XYZ file of C-alpha atoms in Angstrom:
545
model
C 0.014 0.050 0.014
C 1.420 3.604 -0.869
C 2.006 6.076 1.826
C -0.899 8.187 0.488
C -3.213 5.403 0.459
C -2.427 4.178 3.827
C -2.839 7.748 5.355
C -6.287 7.910 3.623
C -7.069 4.663 5.194
C -6.316 5.689 8.515
C -8.003 9.075 8.138
C -11.114 7.267 6.801
C -10.794 4.896 10.091
C -10.512 7.942 12.237
C -13.473 9.511 10.762
C -15.925 6.717 11.139
C -16.601 7.584 14.825
C -18.810 10.308 16.009
C -18.241 13.722 14.743
C -17.800 16.572 17.348
C -19.312 19.926 16.732
C -16.822 22.980 16.952
C -19.661 25.413 16.841
C -21.201 23.682 19.708
C -18.085 23.768 21.675
C -17.844 27.455 21.015
C -21.284 27.953 22.155
C -20.876 26.102 25.411
C -17.641 27.922 26.085
C -19.352 31.337 25.344
C -22.162 30.634 27.773
C -20.156 29.301 30.673
C -17.514 32.079 30.447
C -20.213 35.035 30.181
C -20.396 37.610 32.755
C -23.776 36.344 33.488
C -21.704 33.384 35.106
C -19.662 35.656 37.285
C -16.423 33.754 36.943
C -17.936 30.407 38.298
C -16.828 30.692 41.690
C -17.954 28.013 44.078
C -20.852 28.738 46.581
C -22.041 31.902 44.402
C -24.729 32.368 42.043
C -22.343 31.481 39.298
C -22.150 28.070 40.744
C -25.958 27.690 40.905
C -26.181 28.803 37.029
C -23.207 26.500 36.105
C -24.705 23.550 37.728
C -28.233 24.181 36.209
C -26.710 24.460 32.855
C -24.538 21.326 33.115
C -27.422 19.152 34.153
C -29.596 20.552 31.348
C -27.037 19.602 28.831
C -26.334 16.286 30.181
C -30.116 15.403 30.251
C -30.342 16.545 26.690
C -27.571 14.412 25.957
C -29.491 11.258 27.186
C -27.288 10.658 30.322
C -28.707 9.609 33.821
C -28.048 11.296 37.162
C -25.100 9.703 38.691
C -24.372 11.473 41.970
C -25.558 11.093 45.534
C -28.239 8.797 46.580
C -31.212 10.712 47.941
C -34.132 8.412 49.155
C -32.874 5.564 46.945
C -32.425 7.449 43.677
C -29.334 9.065 42.190
C -29.066 12.791 42.124
C -27.282 14.796 39.422
C -24.805 16.138 41.963
C -22.630 15.069 44.775
C -22.418 17.509 47.899
C -18.824 18.662 48.692
C -18.491 20.206 51.908
C -15.831 23.031 51.939
C -14.345 25.368 54.415
C -14.594 28.925 52.948
C -12.156 31.491 54.177
C -12.238 35.200 53.249
C -10.184 38.120 54.572
C -12.368 40.868 55.814
C -11.223 44.669 56.326
C -7.647 45.716 55.508
C -4.448 43.426 55.522
C -2.003 45.648 57.725
C 1.414 44.437 56.856
C 4.545 46.092 58.715
C 8.059 45.503 57.880
C 10.807 46.572 60.414
C 14.366 46.773 59.392
C 15.684 48.108 62.703
C 15.967 51.543 61.201
C 12.478 52.195 60.022
C 9.138 50.824 59.510
C 7.687 50.150 55.979
C 4.056 49.615 55.178
C 3.571 46.660 52.565
C 0.585 46.438 50.180
C -1.518 43.187 49.838
C -1.274 42.237 46.518
C 1.503 44.373 45.220
C 4.281 43.580 47.647
C 2.832 40.398 49.205
C -0.002 38.134 48.354
C -1.391 36.959 51.615
C -4.012 34.175 51.622
C -6.912 34.131 54.001
C -6.044 31.913 56.958
C -7.174 28.196 56.854
C -5.968 27.018 60.004
C -8.979 27.826 61.801
C -7.925 31.360 63.024
C -10.393 34.206 62.887
C -7.814 36.691 63.289
C -3.822 36.863 62.247
C -2.257 39.091 64.823
C 1.267 39.104 65.519
C 4.224 41.527 65.973
C 7.838 41.425 64.885
C 8.127 38.014 63.818
C 11.606 36.930 62.588
C 12.195 35.663 59.021
C 14.219 32.563 58.512
C 15.422 31.540 55.050
C 14.985 27.802 54.745
C 16.188 27.380 50.995
C 13.601 25.343 49.056
C 11.885 24.081 52.420
C 12.420 20.414 51.300
C 12.689 17.380 53.884
C 13.378 14.219 51.648
C 14.847 11.365 53.383
C 14.968 9.110 50.437
C 17.074 11.738 48.994
C 19.127 12.396 51.952
C 17.964 15.963 51.873
C 17.032 18.125 54.611
C 16.893 21.988 54.255
C 15.981 22.675 58.046
C 18.850 20.951 60.077
C 16.808 21.037 63.100
C 15.760 24.742 62.706
C 12.750 25.632 65.337
C 10.262 27.536 63.354
C 7.776 28.060 65.954
C 6.928 31.827 66.319
C 8.961 32.455 62.772
C 8.290 33.292 59.207
C 9.912 30.670 57.042
C 11.030 32.316 53.631
C 11.058 29.838 50.922
C 12.194 29.371 47.167
C 9.654 27.968 44.815
C 10.147 24.710 42.765
C 12.955 22.089 43.401
C 16.740 22.501 44.432
C 17.786 21.571 40.824
C 15.583 23.498 38.654
C 18.224 25.996 37.639
C 20.925 23.589 37.164
C 18.867 21.064 35.353
C 20.428 18.150 37.082
C 20.549 16.528 40.641
C 18.493 14.539 42.901
C 15.032 15.918 42.075
C 14.665 14.825 38.588
C 16.335 17.938 36.783
C 13.933 20.256 35.225
C 10.932 18.168 35.806
C 9.146 19.203 39.028
C 8.443 16.845 42.049
C 6.011 17.392 44.503
C 8.406 18.800 46.853
C 8.622 21.729 44.279
C 4.881 22.533 44.399
C 3.795 25.277 46.879
C 1.158 22.939 48.272
C 3.895 20.802 49.719
C 5.757 23.729 51.067
C 2.594 25.106 52.974
C 1.992 21.638 54.338
C 5.720 21.212 55.429
C 5.741 24.574 57.309
C 2.379 23.731 59.041
C 4.018 20.277 60.192
C 6.881 22.053 61.574
C 4.721 24.560 63.482
C 6.011 27.700 61.667
C 3.827 31.077 62.543
C 3.919 31.282 58.677
C 5.496 30.741 55.163
C 6.583 33.508 52.659
C 7.047 32.061 49.233
C 9.651 33.980 46.922
C 7.921 34.494 43.616
C 10.251 34.096 40.343
C 8.356 33.621 37.286
C 10.483 31.058 35.592
C 10.234 28.401 38.382
C 6.741 29.268 39.448
C 5.825 28.784 35.474
C 3.533 32.158 35.846
C 3.896 35.833 36.580
C 2.958 37.792 39.774
C -0.507 38.627 38.404
C -1.452 35.033 38.501
C 0.111 34.687 41.991
C -1.851 37.876 43.158
C -5.254 36.821 41.626
C -5.062 33.399 42.793
C -4.147 34.329 46.432
C -6.048 37.208 47.503
C -9.633 36.199 46.827
C -11.821 33.884 48.700
C -9.922 30.455 49.733
C -11.252 27.141 50.194
C -10.315 24.052 51.748
C -11.623 20.588 52.292
C -12.993 20.104 55.846
C -10.169 19.109 58.142
C -10.282 17.627 61.770
C -7.175 19.580 62.599
C -6.543 22.426 60.086
C -3.550 23.622 61.716
C -1.574 20.320 60.857
C -2.049 21.346 57.117
C -2.057 25.438 57.287
C 0.316 27.787 59.261
C -1.505 30.858 60.410
C 0.117 32.818 57.527
C 0.565 31.813 54.248
C 1.891 34.290 51.623
C 4.072 35.139 48.481
C 6.580 37.878 48.203
C 7.720 39.772 45.126
C 11.303 38.666 44.264
C 12.778 42.252 44.240
C 11.299 43.039 47.695
C 12.677 39.585 48.938
C 16.228 40.312 47.521
C 16.071 43.807 49.059
C 15.238 42.407 52.499
C 18.324 39.900 52.316
C 20.478 42.660 51.405
C 19.184 44.938 54.397
C 20.225 42.113 56.655
C 23.608 41.584 55.057
C 22.660 38.744 52.978
C 23.228 38.038 49.127
C 20.002 36.316 47.896
C 21.685 34.855 44.748
C 24.677 33.430 46.503
C 22.259 31.887 49.274
C 19.893 30.683 46.435
C 22.934 28.547 45.029
C 23.987 27.258 48.269
C 20.274 26.113 48.998
C 20.737 23.899 45.783
C 23.160 21.724 47.913
C 22.888 19.452 50.877
C 25.132 21.644 52.729
C 22.646 24.604 53.008
C 21.558 25.593 56.431
C 18.756 27.889 57.533
C 19.660 31.517 57.792
C 17.853 34.299 59.833
C 17.438 37.555 58.189
C 18.780 39.534 61.263
C 17.313 42.651 61.934
C 14.040 42.134 59.795
C 10.771 41.394 61.263
C 7.299 41.504 60.117
C 4.120 42.316 61.879
C 0.599 41.475 60.482
C -2.888 42.185 61.414
C -6.151 40.908 59.403
C -9.448 39.369 60.186
C -10.824 36.246 58.566
C -14.393 35.053 58.074
C -14.417 31.346 58.254
C -17.311 29.127 57.385
C -18.346 25.557 55.883
C -20.341 25.669 52.764
C -21.431 23.042 50.438
C -20.372 23.004 46.709
C -21.337 20.522 43.937
C -19.590 18.021 41.691
C -22.060 17.199 38.888
C -21.972 13.581 38.079
C -23.612 12.151 34.875
C -23.577 8.532 34.009
C -24.309 6.118 31.105
C -24.689 2.618 32.714
C -22.908 -0.211 31.061
C -24.633 -2.821 29.371
C -22.919 -5.796 30.512
C -20.636 -4.687 33.467
C -22.296 -1.646 34.747
C -20.182 -1.832 38.170
C -16.847 -1.167 36.429
C -16.574 2.512 35.607
C -14.482 4.781 33.011
C -14.375 8.507 33.962
C -14.133 11.481 31.832
C -13.489 14.504 34.093
C -12.838 18.453 33.979
C -13.644 21.267 36.481
C -16.305 23.640 36.171
C -15.037 26.226 38.719
C -13.004 29.334 37.935
C -11.943 32.100 40.358
C -15.171 34.086 40.483
C -15.044 37.784 41.190
C -11.748 39.216 42.435
C -9.640 42.106 42.355
C -10.066 44.479 39.140
C -7.539 44.538 36.479
C -5.931 47.710 34.938
C -9.465 48.127 32.939
C -11.566 47.656 36.037
C -12.720 44.174 35.092
C -13.387 42.119 38.098
C -15.069 39.039 36.568
C -12.576 36.015 35.941
C -14.398 34.350 33.162
C -12.174 31.478 32.912
C -13.054 30.602 29.281
C -9.824 28.467 28.285
C -9.604 27.491 32.043
C -11.795 25.489 32.196
C -14.668 26.520 29.859
C -12.951 24.394 27.312
C -12.568 21.165 29.306
C -16.178 21.236 30.393
C -17.466 21.960 26.741
C -15.450 18.819 25.728
C -17.070 16.831 28.542
C -20.372 17.899 27.389
C -19.592 17.212 23.791
C -18.414 13.636 24.724
C -21.578 12.817 26.438
C -23.576 13.934 23.512
C -21.456 11.426 21.448
C -22.089 8.572 23.842
C -25.529 9.390 24.320
C -26.325 8.864 20.427
C -24.173 5.410 20.475
C -25.068 2.162 21.795
C -24.308 1.630 25.369
C -20.807 0.295 25.990
C -20.174 -2.848 28.320
C -18.918 -0.958 31.153
C -20.348 2.394 32.540
C -19.056 5.678 31.609
C -19.299 8.585 34.024
C -18.843 12.418 33.134
C -17.508 13.985 36.212
C -17.528 17.941 36.465
C -15.674 18.816 39.543
C -15.925 21.890 41.770
C -12.957 23.988 43.504
C -9.993 22.714 41.249
C -8.757 26.289 41.398
C -8.635 26.056 45.181
C -6.388 23.216 45.338
C -7.990 20.211 43.275
C -10.621 19.981 46.219
C -13.678 18.647 44.171
C -11.715 15.722 42.781
C -10.112 15.159 46.064
C -13.362 14.917 47.704
C -14.695 12.487 45.138
C -11.443 10.447 45.100
C -11.951 10.078 49.109
C -15.535 9.674 48.898
C -16.162 7.826 45.463
C -19.535 7.430 44.117
C -18.363 4.478 42.171
C -15.638 2.340 43.845
C -12.025 3.466 42.810
C -11.064 -0.423 42.672
C -13.369 -0.851 39.827
C -12.827 2.595 37.971
C -10.799 1.624 34.970
C -9.098 4.980 34.477
C -9.856 8.869 34.167
C -9.383 11.065 31.231
C -9.215 14.577 32.631
C -9.405 17.725 30.510
C -8.070 21.019 31.586
C -7.510 24.223 29.478
C -7.608 22.789 26.091
C -6.677 24.949 22.952
C -9.714 26.777 21.201
C -7.528 27.142 18.033
C -6.903 24.817 15.031
C -5.697 21.620 14.805
C -2.206 20.249 15.602
C 0.207 17.391 14.766
C 0.739 16.396 18.381
C -0.866 16.199 21.911
C 0.634 16.144 25.237
C -0.466 15.131 28.838
C 0.323 16.928 32.243
C 3.703 15.593 33.466
C 5.408 12.716 32.366
C 4.139 9.850 34.305
C 4.294 6.320 32.772
C 1.225 4.321 32.550
C -0.760 2.017 30.378
C -3.411 4.422 29.745
C -0.726 6.645 28.043
C 0.500 3.915 25.918
C -2.958 3.069 24.721
C -3.614 6.948 23.811
C -0.155 6.943 22.053
C -1.406 4.249 19.765
C -4.735 5.635 19.300
C -3.340 8.887 18.333
C -1.691 7.432 15.127
C -5.347 6.849 13.717
C -5.782 10.657 14.399
C -2.459 11.686 12.737
C -1.313 12.946 16.036
C 2.056 11.973 17.818
C 2.842 12.319 21.435
C 5.041 15.194 22.764
C 6.067 14.840 26.252
C 5.010 17.573 28.491
C 7.073 20.438 27.259
C 7.461 22.116 30.601
C 7.729 19.278 33.278
C 9.395 21.912 35.673
C 6.108 23.648 35.849
C 4.692 20.553 37.943
C 1.472 20.361 35.671
C 1.204 16.638 36.794
C 0.199 18.060 40.556
C -2.034 20.818 39.127
C -4.898 18.938 37.482
C -7.692 16.913 38.883
C -6.300 13.741 37.464
C -3.611 13.863 40.297
C -6.418 13.283 42.984
C -6.942 10.217 41.503
C -3.421 9.029 40.831
C -2.722 9.363 44.397
C -5.186 6.658 45.153
C -3.626 4.402 42.315
C -6.353 5.033 39.547
C -4.820 5.247 36.291
C -5.309 8.816 35.388
C -4.109 11.380 32.684
C -4.803 15.098 31.950
C -4.948 15.500 28.189
C -3.189 18.616 26.745
C -3.661 20.120 23.339
C -0.499 20.022 21.110
C 1.725 22.824 20.217
C 2.694 21.786 16.586
C 0.089 23.740 14.741
C -0.942 22.270 11.299
C -1.024 25.929 10.192
C 2.067 27.541 11.451
C 3.951 24.857 13.385
C 5.723 25.122 16.441
C 6.339 28.732 16.195
C 2.649 29.559 16.101
C 1.845 27.082 18.955
C 4.445 28.598 21.229
C 3.505 32.025 20.440
C -0.270 31.161 21.458
C 0.788 29.520 24.622
C 3.129 32.283 25.869
C 0.463 34.791 25.171
C -1.929 33.040 27.092
C 0.082 32.338 30.014
C 1.422 35.929 29.960
C -1.774 37.791 29.193
C -4.745 35.751 30.230
C -4.161 33.092 32.668
C -6.017 33.441 36.039
C -6.923 37.023 34.761
C -10.331 38.640 33.871
C -9.086 38.677 30.275
C -9.632 34.844 29.748
C -12.679 35.643 27.930
C -14.455 33.784 25.018
C -13.526 34.920 21.512
C -15.704 34.880 18.312
C -12.261 34.276 16.292
C -11.640 30.809 18.176
C -12.318 28.067 15.449
C -12.297 25.095 18.030
C -11.377 22.790 15.119
C -8.439 21.284 16.870
C -10.514 20.403 19.955
C -13.026 18.913 17.731
C -10.569 16.756 16.165
C -9.028 15.606 19.223
C -12.203 14.799 20.965
C -12.617 12.024 18.250
C -9.477 10.385 19.664
C -10.525 10.839 23.384
C -13.947 9.216 22.568
C -12.312 6.462 21.036
C -9.978 5.776 23.907
C -12.700 5.881 26.512
C -14.825 3.637 24.322
C -12.151 0.884 24.079
C -11.761 1.067 27.659
C -15.522 0.850 28.190
C -15.753 -2.085 25.773
C -12.734 -3.992 27.082
C -12.091 -6.432 29.916
C -8.465 -5.063 30.468
C -7.320 -2.976 33.616
C -4.469 -0.508 32.709
C -1.993 0.169 35.368
C 0.773 2.060 36.242
C 4.283 1.205 35.255
C 6.198 -1.145 37.733
C 8.463 1.927 38.809
C 5.683 4.381 39.353
C 4.994 5.812 42.695
C 1.228 4.983 42.257
C 1.648 1.203 41.315
C 1.360 -0.055 44.812
C -1.791 1.781 45.854
C -3.431 0.462 42.587
C -2.107 -3.057 43.226
C -3.413 -3.124 46.765
C -6.964 -3.459 45.352
C -6.260 -6.007 42.538
C -8.435 -8.781 44.281
C -11.463 -6.630 43.529
C -10.930 -6.511 39.577
C -11.422 -9.912 37.957
């Protein structure tokens, strides 16, 4: 067979599945990211509208309610209890360097989060600052940044990412971020050590986003799962600091920031107090428990309904927050994650038109991803359908609304059968797999599939490619850079009539086919033998036959 004939045969095979409508994808994103939905913040009028819209669309697609059992019947939603934390009134931050005091501005100098440790008032005076490098305790790597340092009553100043981010080689996977590099780990570690607070030094490259993203993500309403002992997971003060201000503070205390950062990239590093520098803070916090919703739609399997394939995406965004330069306060979240939810709805429509597969398929739209993957974490900890008999999870987060590409990626660089199957499937759609182009950004830990992976369920988060059919890598990189710089977690992430959605419509054919294969199969994909999630999966092997 000639190359052209072979290509045509593959294209014909790929085209034999259901068609996905670019205009319908565009319309769903347009509706969900309209000002009327107020940025889809949990526990707001925007959530009520979003949940109602999703239920309406899933119903029209022929799905059945798959959520909580209420009086013996499934509801369309799963209740997700969350702690809600909001700073009330002014944030007073006063720096003292022994010579003078300086008032710091919330959002401009520091981005201080509402306390989630149970405090209704954060109030301390002249707390000392201690630089603890990358804030990592990793016994398996023989790494300890603390060297016995007592942090009680002190503010820990911490670098973002891993010790070998800049060098590209070392004990933490080179450029690829480990969980130690994520700010979530650093918050947890300082809480475990009893610190009064943590201040993360923001640098754009190792954080993988600019200060605006930090500011917008941390100065609005915060949420967390309801914890029995919240102080075990959160220090009273959690904040980020502008790099230039941090460098200046080091200088004022007679320290060289760059030299100490280099030292922090070695095992020899020891904590250093910023002598003469103290911080005082005073701000009130409103804390309450609210109930948000995961939306759960289901297509029951014809032969093995107790075995489940999940497609997921998060419906929430940042809601209403600080205004941008134009005065816009609504964080519409068109790409993040109107696109993933539009994809979820369009996949449900395709399944609704086809004969039921052998296994059940669940379409899970989760809440509070932007607050720390909370909706998916809640589902994974309180599964409606047992995780042991969940075949796999295909998550979709911030897909490209532009034209088709020659490649695709996933968040992170995990090794699992699910990826191998997707790579093989992609050939039928003339797509090749490109490993996560920025593993240093820690995307693996930043999407809802991670909540399932931690529990052992094979899970991936699909990513649109960057090698555009029209314009190649140059065009793809330009689109990505413009989005991260100008729109990510900013009010400007808005729907555009110029978006064709043809790339997403093409890729959904592949994701449908992958999920359909899983749903019609008897196989159970697993993680690679050296994957950190393999043991958790293998522990439930007896429940899969």
